[in-house]
Structures are given as C-alpha cells and as structure tokens.
PDB file of C-alpha atoms in Angstrom:
ATOM      1  CA  ALA A   1       0.000   0.000   0.000  1.00 77.00           C
ATOM      2  CA  GLN A   2       0.990   3.586  -0.499  1.00 83.00           C
ATOM      3  CA  SER A   3       0.812   6.549   1.878  1.00 90.00           C
ATOM      4  CA  VAL A   4       1.651  10.228   1.815  1.00 94.00           C
ATOM      5  CA  THR A   5       2.876  12.573   4.525  1.00 95.00           C
ATOM      6  CA  GLN A   6       2.481  16.318   4.308  1.00 96.00           C
ATOM      7  CA  LEU A   7       4.229  17.625   7.381  1.00 90.00           C
ATOM      8  CA  ASP A   8       3.092  21.239   7.084  1.00 94.00           C
ATOM      9  CA  SER A   9      -0.604  21.743   7.687  1.00 95.00           C
ATOM     10  CA  GLN A  10      -0.381  25.524   7.166  1.00 97.00           C
ATOM     11  CA  VAL A  11       2.160  27.640   5.319  1.00 97.00           C
ATOM     12  CA  PRO A  12       1.833  31.440   5.415  1.00 97.00           C
ATOM     13  CA  VAL A  13       4.030  33.324   2.973  1.00 98.00           C
ATOM     14  CA  PHE A  14       4.255  36.903   1.764  1.00 98.00           C
ATOM     15  CA  GLU A  15       3.297  37.774  -1.781  1.00 97.00           C
ATOM     16  CA  GLU A  16       6.158  37.420  -4.281  1.00 97.00           C
ATOM     17  CA  ALA A  17       8.175  35.285  -1.844  1.00 98.00           C
ATOM     18  CA  PRO A  18       9.201  31.715  -2.708  1.00 98.00           C
ATOM     19  CA  VAL A  19       7.416  28.736  -1.201  1.00 98.00           C
ATOM     20  CA  GLU A  20       7.991  25.013  -0.784  1.00 97.00           C
ATOM     21  CA  LEU A  21       5.280  22.577   0.246  1.00 98.00           C
ATOM     22  CA  ARG A  22       6.703  19.284   1.407  1.00 97.00           C
ATOM     23  CA  CYS A  23       5.483  15.829   0.467  1.00 97.00           C
ATOM     24  CA  ASN A  24       6.972  12.467   1.359  1.00 96.00           C
ATOM     25  CA  TYR A  25       5.558   9.152   0.281  1.00 94.00           C
ATOM     26  CA  SER A  26       5.862   5.537   1.286  1.00 91.00           C
ATOM     27  CA  SER A  27       5.545   2.675  -1.177  1.00 85.00           C
ATOM     28  CA  SER A  28       6.996  -0.720  -1.880  1.00 79.00           C
ATOM     29  CA  VAL A  29       6.363  -0.410  -5.612  1.00 82.00           C
ATOM     30  CA  SER A  30       6.967   2.107  -8.349  1.00 84.00           C
ATOM     31  CA  VAL A  31       4.731   5.116  -7.983  1.00 86.00           C
ATOM     32  CA  TYR A  32       3.004   7.934  -9.760  1.00 91.00           C
ATOM     33  CA  LEU A  33       2.859  11.223  -7.869  1.00 93.00           C
ATOM     34  CA  PHE A  34       0.431  14.119  -8.067  1.00 94.00           C
ATOM     35  CA  TRP A  35      -0.261  17.532  -6.637  1.00 96.00           C
ATOM     36  CA  TYR A  36      -3.862  18.717  -6.535  1.00 96.00           C
ATOM     37  CA  VAL A  37      -5.092  22.189  -5.559  1.00 96.00           C
ATOM     38  CA  GLN A  38      -8.430  22.905  -3.927  1.00 93.00           C
ATOM     39  CA  TYR A  39      -9.828  26.430  -3.877  1.00 91.00           C
ATOM     40  CA  PRO A  40     -12.577  27.248  -1.354  1.00 85.00           C
ATOM     41  CA  ASN A  41     -15.847  25.477  -2.079  1.00 79.00           C
ATOM     42  CA  GLN A  42     -14.443  23.846  -5.184  1.00 84.00           C
ATOM     43  CA  GLY A  43     -13.336  20.364  -6.145  1.00 86.00           C
ATOM     44  CA  LEU A  44      -9.742  19.284  -6.521  1.00 92.00           C
ATOM     45  CA  GLN A  45      -7.865  20.316  -9.651  1.00 92.00           C
ATOM     46  CA  LEU A  46      -4.766  18.560 -10.891  1.00 93.00           C
ATOM     47  CA  LEU A  47      -1.767  20.869 -10.643  1.00 95.00           C
ATOM     48  CA  LEU A  48       0.979  18.565 -11.912  1.00 93.00           C
ATOM     49  CA  LYS A  49       1.970  14.915 -12.057  1.00 92.00           C
ATOM     50  CA  TYR A  50       4.969  12.659 -12.288  1.00 91.00           C
ATOM     51  CA  LEU A  51       4.490   9.400 -14.149  1.00 88.00           C
ATOM     52  CA  SER A  52       7.919   8.711 -15.642  1.00 83.00           C
ATOM     53  CA  GLY A  53      10.773  10.424 -17.436  1.00 84.00           C
ATOM     54  CA  SER A  54      12.129  13.751 -16.241  1.00 86.00           C
ATOM     55  CA  THR A  55      12.018  14.018 -12.481  1.00 88.00           C
ATOM     56  CA  LEU A  56      11.214  17.737 -12.659  1.00 89.00           C
ATOM     57  CA  VAL A  57       7.644  18.522 -13.650  1.00 90.00           C
ATOM     58  CA  GLU A  58       6.062  21.917 -14.101  1.00 89.00           C
ATOM     59  CA  SER A  59       2.587  23.393 -14.122  1.00 90.00           C
ATOM     60  CA  ILE A  60       1.280  26.167 -16.329  1.00 83.00           C
ATOM     61  CA  ASN A  61       1.045  28.645 -13.449  1.00 88.00           C
ATOM     62  CA  GLY A  62       4.649  28.526 -12.291  1.00 94.00           C
ATOM     63  CA  PHE A  63       4.654  25.634  -9.819  1.00 96.00           C
ATOM     64  CA  GLU A  64       7.158  22.824 -10.127  1.00 96.00           C
ATOM     65  CA  ALA A  65       7.858  19.587  -8.274  1.00 96.00           C
ATOM     66  CA  GLU A  66      10.785  17.228  -8.315  1.00 94.00           C
ATOM     67  CA  PHE A  67      10.548  13.487  -7.844  1.00 93.00           C
ATOM     68  CA  ASN A  68      13.361  12.332  -5.585  1.00 93.00           C
ATOM     69  CA  LYS A  69      13.332   8.555  -5.348  1.00 90.00           C
ATOM     70  CA  SER A  70      16.162   8.286  -2.840  1.00 91.00           C
ATOM     71  CA  GLN A  71      14.434  10.663  -0.446  1.00 92.00           C
ATOM     72  CA  THR A  72      10.935   9.454  -1.368  1.00 93.00           C
ATOM     73  CA  SER A  73       9.857  13.049  -1.786  1.00 95.00           C
ATOM     74  CA  PHE A  74       7.867  15.133  -4.247  1.00 96.00           C
ATOM     75  CA  HIS A  75       8.070  18.686  -2.883  1.00 97.00           C
ATOM     76  CA  LEU A  76       6.134  21.478  -4.582  1.00 97.00           C
ATOM     77  CA  ARG A  77       7.848  24.815  -5.183  1.00 97.00           C
ATOM     78  CA  LYS A  78       7.107  28.220  -6.641  1.00 97.00           C
ATOM     79  CA  PRO A  79       9.707  30.992  -6.841  1.00 97.00           C
ATOM     80  CA  SER A  80       7.211  33.839  -6.421  1.00 97.00           C
ATOM     81  CA  VAL A  81       3.672  33.368  -5.106  1.00 97.00           C
ATOM     82  CA  HIS A  82       0.582  35.431  -5.869  1.00 96.00           C
ATOM     83  CA  ILE A  83      -2.478  36.156  -3.784  1.00 96.00           C
ATOM     84  CA  SER A  84      -4.425  33.870  -6.091  1.00 95.00           C
ATOM     85  CA  ASP A  85      -2.281  30.908  -5.021  1.00 96.00           C
ATOM     86  CA  THR A  86      -4.025  30.872  -1.645  1.00 96.00           C
ATOM     87  CA  ALA A  87      -5.612  27.415  -1.480  1.00 96.00           C
ATOM     88  CA  GLU A  88      -5.287  23.913  -0.041  1.00 96.00           C
ATOM     89  CA  TYR A  89      -2.701  21.723  -1.728  1.00 97.00           C
ATOM     90  CA  PHE A  90      -2.839  17.941  -1.626  1.00 97.00           C
ATOM     91  CA  CYS A  91      -0.102  15.522  -2.538  1.00 97.00           C
ATOM     92  CA  ALA A  92      -1.230  12.095  -3.752  1.00 95.00           C
ATOM     93  CA  VAL A  93       0.375   8.816  -4.765  1.00 92.00           C
ATOM     94  CA  SER A  94      -0.728   5.769  -6.697  1.00 88.00           C
ATOM     95  CA  GLY A  95       1.017   2.587  -7.618  1.00 82.00           C
ATOM     96  CA  ALA A  96       2.396   2.761 -11.149  1.00 76.00           C
ATOM     97  CA  GLY A  97      -0.365   1.658 -13.475  1.00 70.00           C
ATOM     98  CA  ALA A  98      -2.914   1.521 -10.661  1.00 72.00           C
ATOM     99  CA  ASN A  99      -5.991   3.701 -10.398  1.00 75.00           C
ATOM    100  CA  ASN A 100      -6.448   4.375  -6.699  1.00 85.00           C
ATOM    101  CA  LEU A 101      -5.045   7.591  -5.297  1.00 90.00           C
ATOM    102  CA  PHE A 102      -3.860   7.979  -1.710  1.00 92.00           C
ATOM    103  CA  PHE A 103      -3.902  11.565  -0.500  1.00 95.00           C
ATOM    104  CA  GLY A 104      -1.991  13.418   2.175  1.00 96.00           C
ATOM    105  CA  THR A 105      -3.767  15.556   4.739  1.00 95.00           C
ATOM    106  CA  GLY A 106      -3.153  18.729   2.784  1.00 96.00           C
ATOM    107  CA  THR A 107      -1.246  21.986   3.258  1.00 97.00           C
ATOM    108  CA  ARG A 108      -3.101  25.257   3.448  1.00 97.00           C
ATOM    109  CA  LEU A 109      -1.077  27.921   1.655  1.00 97.00           C
ATOM    110  CA  THR A 110      -1.976  31.472   2.640  1.00 97.00           C
ATOM    111  CA  VAL A 111      -0.374  34.275   0.664  1.00 97.00           C
ATOM    112  CA  ILE A 112      -0.151  37.483   2.656  1.00 97.00           C
ATOM    113  CA  PRO A 113      -0.333  40.812   0.787  1.00 95.00           C
TER     114      PRO A 113
ATOM    115  CA  GLU B   1     -15.935  19.790 -22.157  1.00 64.00           C
ATOM    116  CA  ALA B   2     -18.291  19.733 -19.194  1.00 80.00           C
ATOM    117  CA  GLY B   3     -16.776  18.739 -15.901  1.00 91.00           C
ATOM    118  CA  VAL B   4     -17.955  16.266 -13.289  1.00 95.00           C
ATOM    119  CA  VAL B   5     -21.367  17.317 -12.027  1.00 95.00           C
ATOM    120  CA  GLN B   6     -22.559  16.625  -8.500  1.00 96.00           C
ATOM    121  CA  SER B   7     -25.770  17.408  -6.698  1.00 96.00           C
ATOM    122  CA  PRO B   8     -26.794  18.632  -4.296  1.00 96.00           C
ATOM    123  CA  ARG B   9     -23.926  20.916  -3.329  1.00 95.00           C
ATOM    124  CA  TYR B  10     -25.050  21.094   0.279  1.00 96.00           C
ATOM    125  CA  LYS B  11     -27.246  18.870   2.400  1.00 97.00           C
ATOM    126  CA  ILE B  12     -28.272  19.178   6.028  1.00 97.00           C
ATOM    127  CA  ILE B  13     -30.122  16.301   7.641  1.00 97.00           C
ATOM    128  CA  GLU B  14     -30.835  14.925  11.071  1.00 97.00           C
ATOM    129  CA  LYS B  15     -29.173  11.752  12.214  1.00 95.00           C
ATOM    130  CA  LYS B  16     -30.904   8.507  11.291  1.00 96.00           C
ATOM    131  CA  GLN B  17     -32.302  10.088   8.126  1.00 97.00           C
ATOM    132  CA  PRO B  18     -31.371   8.745   4.683  1.00 97.00           C
ATOM    133  CA  VAL B  19     -29.474  10.848   2.144  1.00 98.00           C
ATOM    134  CA  ALA B  20     -28.380  10.378  -1.458  1.00 97.00           C
ATOM    135  CA  PHE B  21     -25.778  12.059  -3.622  1.00 97.00           C
ATOM    136  CA  TRP B  22     -25.701  12.073  -7.408  1.00 97.00           C
ATOM    137  CA  CYS B  23     -22.758  12.277  -9.780  1.00 97.00           C
ATOM    138  CA  ASN B  24     -22.524  12.609 -13.549  1.00 96.00           C
ATOM    139  CA  PRO B  25     -18.973  11.997 -14.800  1.00 96.00           C
ATOM    140  CA  ILE B  26     -17.234  13.506 -17.788  1.00 94.00           C
ATOM    141  CA  SER B  27     -18.482  11.991 -21.021  1.00 92.00           C
ATOM    142  CA  GLY B  28     -16.369   9.021 -22.047  1.00 90.00           C
ATOM    143  CA  HIS B  29     -14.888   8.441 -18.616  1.00 92.00           C
ATOM    144  CA  ASN B  30     -15.598   4.838 -17.777  1.00 91.00           C
ATOM    145  CA  THR B  31     -13.985   4.940 -14.348  1.00 92.00           C
ATOM    146  CA  LEU B  32     -15.869   6.658 -11.541  1.00 95.00           C
ATOM    147  CA  TYR B  33     -14.777   7.208  -7.958  1.00 95.00           C
ATOM    148  CA  TRP B  34     -16.508   8.277  -4.771  1.00 97.00           C
ATOM    149  CA  TYR B  35     -14.342   9.845  -2.056  1.00 96.00           C
ATOM    150  CA  ARG B  36     -15.098  11.142   1.425  1.00 97.00           C
ATOM    151  CA  GLN B  37     -13.167  14.156   2.694  1.00 94.00           C
ATOM    152  CA  ASN B  38     -13.368  14.818   6.412  1.00 94.00           C
ATOM    153  CA  LEU B  39     -12.596  18.281   7.722  1.00 90.00           C
ATOM    154  CA  GLY B  40      -8.874  18.939   7.641  1.00 87.00           C
ATOM    155  CA  GLN B  41      -8.108  15.685   5.853  1.00 90.00           C
ATOM    156  CA  GLY B  42      -7.398  14.507   2.346  1.00 92.00           C
ATOM    157  CA  PRO B  43      -9.967  12.591   0.330  1.00 94.00           C
ATOM    158  CA  GLU B  44     -10.308   8.872   1.043  1.00 94.00           C
ATOM    159  CA  LEU B  45     -11.622   6.455  -1.548  1.00 94.00           C
ATOM    160  CA  LEU B  46     -14.968   4.837  -0.804  1.00 96.00           C
ATOM    161  CA  ILE B  47     -15.631   2.985  -4.049  1.00 95.00           C
ATOM    162  CA  ARG B  48     -14.343   2.756  -7.614  1.00 94.00           C
ATOM    163  CA  TYR B  49     -16.390   1.700 -10.654  1.00 93.00           C
ATOM    164  CA  GLU B  50     -15.217   0.456 -14.017  1.00 91.00           C
ATOM    165  CA  ASN B  51     -18.336   0.930 -16.129  1.00 91.00           C
ATOM    166  CA  GLU B  52     -21.150  -0.677 -14.106  1.00 92.00           C
ATOM    167  CA  GLU B  53     -18.879  -2.860 -11.987  1.00 92.00           C
ATOM    168  CA  ALA B  54     -17.707  -1.879  -8.512  1.00 93.00           C
ATOM    169  CA  VAL B  55     -14.091  -3.064  -8.703  1.00 90.00           C
ATOM    170  CA  ASP B  56     -12.954  -1.684  -5.346  1.00 90.00           C
ATOM    171  CA  ASP B  57     -15.416  -1.141  -2.508  1.00 91.00           C
ATOM    172  CA  SER B  58     -13.159  -2.303   0.299  1.00 90.00           C
ATOM    173  CA  GLN B  59     -13.416   1.052   2.123  1.00 91.00           C
ATOM    174  CA  LEU B  60     -17.168   1.434   1.783  1.00 94.00           C
ATOM    175  CA  PRO B  61     -19.005   0.947   5.129  1.00 92.00           C
ATOM    176  CA  LYS B  62     -21.496  -1.492   3.746  1.00 91.00           C
ATOM    177  CA  ASP B  63     -23.758  -1.546   6.764  1.00 94.00           C
ATOM    178  CA  ARG B  64     -25.075   1.915   5.947  1.00 96.00           C
ATOM    179  CA  PHE B  65     -23.541   2.987   2.643  1.00 96.00           C
ATOM    180  CA  SER B  66     -24.550   1.799  -0.799  1.00 96.00           C
ATOM    181  CA  ALA B  67     -23.744   2.915  -4.315  1.00 97.00           C
ATOM    182  CA  GLU B  68     -24.913   2.137  -7.801  1.00 95.00           C
ATOM    183  CA  ARG B  69     -23.996   2.921 -11.372  1.00 95.00           C
ATOM    184  CA  LEU B  70     -26.666   1.109 -13.280  1.00 83.00           C
ATOM    185  CA  LYS B  71     -25.951   2.190 -16.865  1.00 86.00           C
ATOM    186  CA  GLY B  72     -22.268   2.836 -16.482  1.00 84.00           C
ATOM    187  CA  VAL B  73     -22.678   6.595 -16.593  1.00 91.00           C
ATOM    188  CA  ASP B  74     -24.043   8.513 -13.629  1.00 95.00           C
ATOM    189  CA  SER B  75     -23.889   7.185 -10.099  1.00 97.00           C
ATOM    190  CA  THR B  76     -25.678   7.528  -6.778  1.00 97.00           C
ATOM    191  CA  LEU B  77     -24.181   7.168  -3.311  1.00 98.00           C
ATOM    192  CA  LYS B  78     -26.597   6.581  -0.456  1.00 97.00           C
ATOM    193  CA  ILE B  79     -26.315   6.616   3.313  1.00 97.00           C
ATOM    194  CA  GLN B  80     -29.055   5.060   5.390  1.00 96.00           C
ATOM    195  CA  PRO B  81     -29.253   5.840   8.223  1.00 96.00           C
ATOM    196  CA  ALA B  82     -26.878   8.779   8.537  1.00 96.00           C
ATOM    197  CA  GLU B  83     -24.792   9.221  11.667  1.00 96.00           C
ATOM    198  CA  LEU B  84     -23.145  12.330  13.107  1.00 96.00           C
ATOM    199  CA  GLY B  85     -19.735  11.060  11.982  1.00 95.00           C
ATOM    200  CA  ASP B  86     -20.849  11.024   8.358  1.00 97.00           C
ATOM    201  CA  SER B  87     -20.592  14.804   8.182  1.00 97.00           C
ATOM    202  CA  ALA B  88     -18.022  15.398   5.447  1.00 97.00           C
ATOM    203  CA  VAL B  89     -17.615  16.435   1.832  1.00 95.00           C
ATOM    204  CA  TYR B  90     -18.409  13.643  -0.617  1.00 97.00           C
ATOM    205  CA  LEU B  91     -16.425  13.962  -3.829  1.00 96.00           C
ATOM    206  CA  CYS B  92     -16.995  12.241  -7.123  1.00 97.00           C
ATOM    207  CA  ALA B  93     -14.223  11.864  -9.678  1.00 95.00           C
ATOM    208  CA  SER B  94     -13.883  10.240 -13.082  1.00 94.00           C
ATOM    209  CA  SER B  95     -11.138   9.196 -15.465  1.00 91.00           C
ATOM    210  CA  TYR B  96     -10.528   7.330 -18.681  1.00 86.00           C
ATOM    211  CA  PRO B  97      -9.801   3.625 -18.221  1.00 75.00           C
ATOM    212  CA  ALA B  98      -6.234   2.910 -17.124  1.00 67.00           C
ATOM    213  CA  ARG B  99      -5.464   6.620 -16.976  1.00 70.00           C
ATOM    214  CA  ASN B 100      -4.144   8.184 -13.833  1.00 75.00           C
ATOM    215  CA  GLU B 101      -5.542  11.696 -14.074  1.00 84.00           C
ATOM    216  CA  GLN B 102      -8.764  11.945 -12.126  1.00 90.00           C
ATOM    217  CA  PHE B 103     -11.140  14.859 -12.596  1.00 92.00           C
ATOM    218  CA  PHE B 104     -13.090  15.890  -9.529  1.00 93.00           C
ATOM    219  CA  GLY B 105     -16.511  17.381  -9.085  1.00 94.00           C
ATOM    220  CA  PRO B 106     -17.211  20.233  -6.639  1.00 93.00           C
ATOM    221  CA  GLY B 107     -18.455  17.827  -3.964  1.00 94.00           C
ATOM    222  CA  THR B 108     -21.485  17.607  -1.707  1.00 96.00           C
ATOM    223  CA  ARG B 109     -21.048  18.985   1.776  1.00 95.00           C
ATOM    224  CA  LEU B 110     -23.115  16.864   4.168  1.00 97.00           C
ATOM    225  CA  THR B 111     -23.956  18.058   7.661  1.00 97.00           C
ATOM    226  CA  VAL B 112     -25.638  15.581   9.999  1.00 97.00           C
ATOM    227  CA  LEU B 113     -27.277  17.171  13.049  1.00 96.00           C
TER     228      LEU B 113
END
C-alpha cells in the first residue's frame, strides 16, 4: 500500500516570496505522484503529475515539483507566489499503473499581501 | 468539455435520516470514484467503478452505505441511516480507463445534526 505525509498543515508566505510545500511518500512499488489544488468550495484540480521520465515537472502557473526517489519526496515549489495561489494543496500517490489515489492531509497555503 | 457534475452541493439532515448524492462523470470516462473528505483531511476512496462494476469497494461501510452505477454513466451514493460522523464532503471523480488523471466534481457537503 501507499501513503503520503504532508508535514506542514499551514504555510503562510508573503506575496512574491518563494514557497515550498513538502510531500513524502511511502511505497513498496513504483509510484506515480500528483499535486492537486483545492480552492474554497471547489473540487480538486490537478496541478501537476509525475508518471515517468524527467524528475522535474512543471505546471502552467509557475509551480514545479521534483521526484526524488532516494528521499521518497515530491516537494512542490514556486519561486514567487501570488495572492491567487491561496488554497489547499494535496499531494497524492498511486502505484504505477494503478488507479487508486492515496492523498496526504493537505497543506493550506496562505499568501499574505 | 463539461466537468464532473454533483448534486446537491449542500445537504443538512438529522441523524438517522437517509441521504443520497448524485454524480454525472465527464463523457467518455468509464472509471468513476466516490471519495469522502473529512474536515482537515485529504480525500479517502470509498468505491471505484469500471463501467457498471464496482471493482474496489473495500473502504465502503457497507452496513449503511450503498452505491450504484446502473448504466455505467451517472452514479448515486446513499447513506441510510446517517450518523453524526458522516458529516463530510463527498467527492466524485472520473477518469478514462487505465489513466491516472482523475477529474473531480465540486463535492457535496453533508452536515448531519
């Protein structure tokens, strides 16, 4: 089985500052990794994913995450955050080729003007 | 492309009452998921359908929860009778077969009084 740990439940950061949201996973098999974002009163939206290939993956709105197999991590980063990035961010893992997603408990990112 | 549709968005009931949630997945998505998201937690899978077949219902509390997807398209999740601990957001998601990207609906927020 797979599991995900998001150590930071809340991360406040000033606008235009960099941010890193941490995600560590546990699995005995090859994995796929995902970051989802949830805005208030909305469903989850896929932000980015790692399936194979390059360990650095990017989203269209400036976020990136790097798959680190040795450290079993998939941390999410952005060099300069905007007010609109305020949301809940969930890291998720599935077994490679499997359908079921296992989510972390989420990190609430609050961008301070 | 229309997204995953869920109704109702909000539901308030008294304990011991029945409640049902409806989900219409994205057209062409044969795989449908129901998740429960407790406050401050990540989503947890309740049941996964491949077309009409429930292929993973190991986390569904079968004493009070039931689900159906009769024609392999939309789905209904039912709780009877509801308990206080069932208060949560119930999320529906869908995906193409053997594809890892799941698309989520906005969820139904259930409050049991």
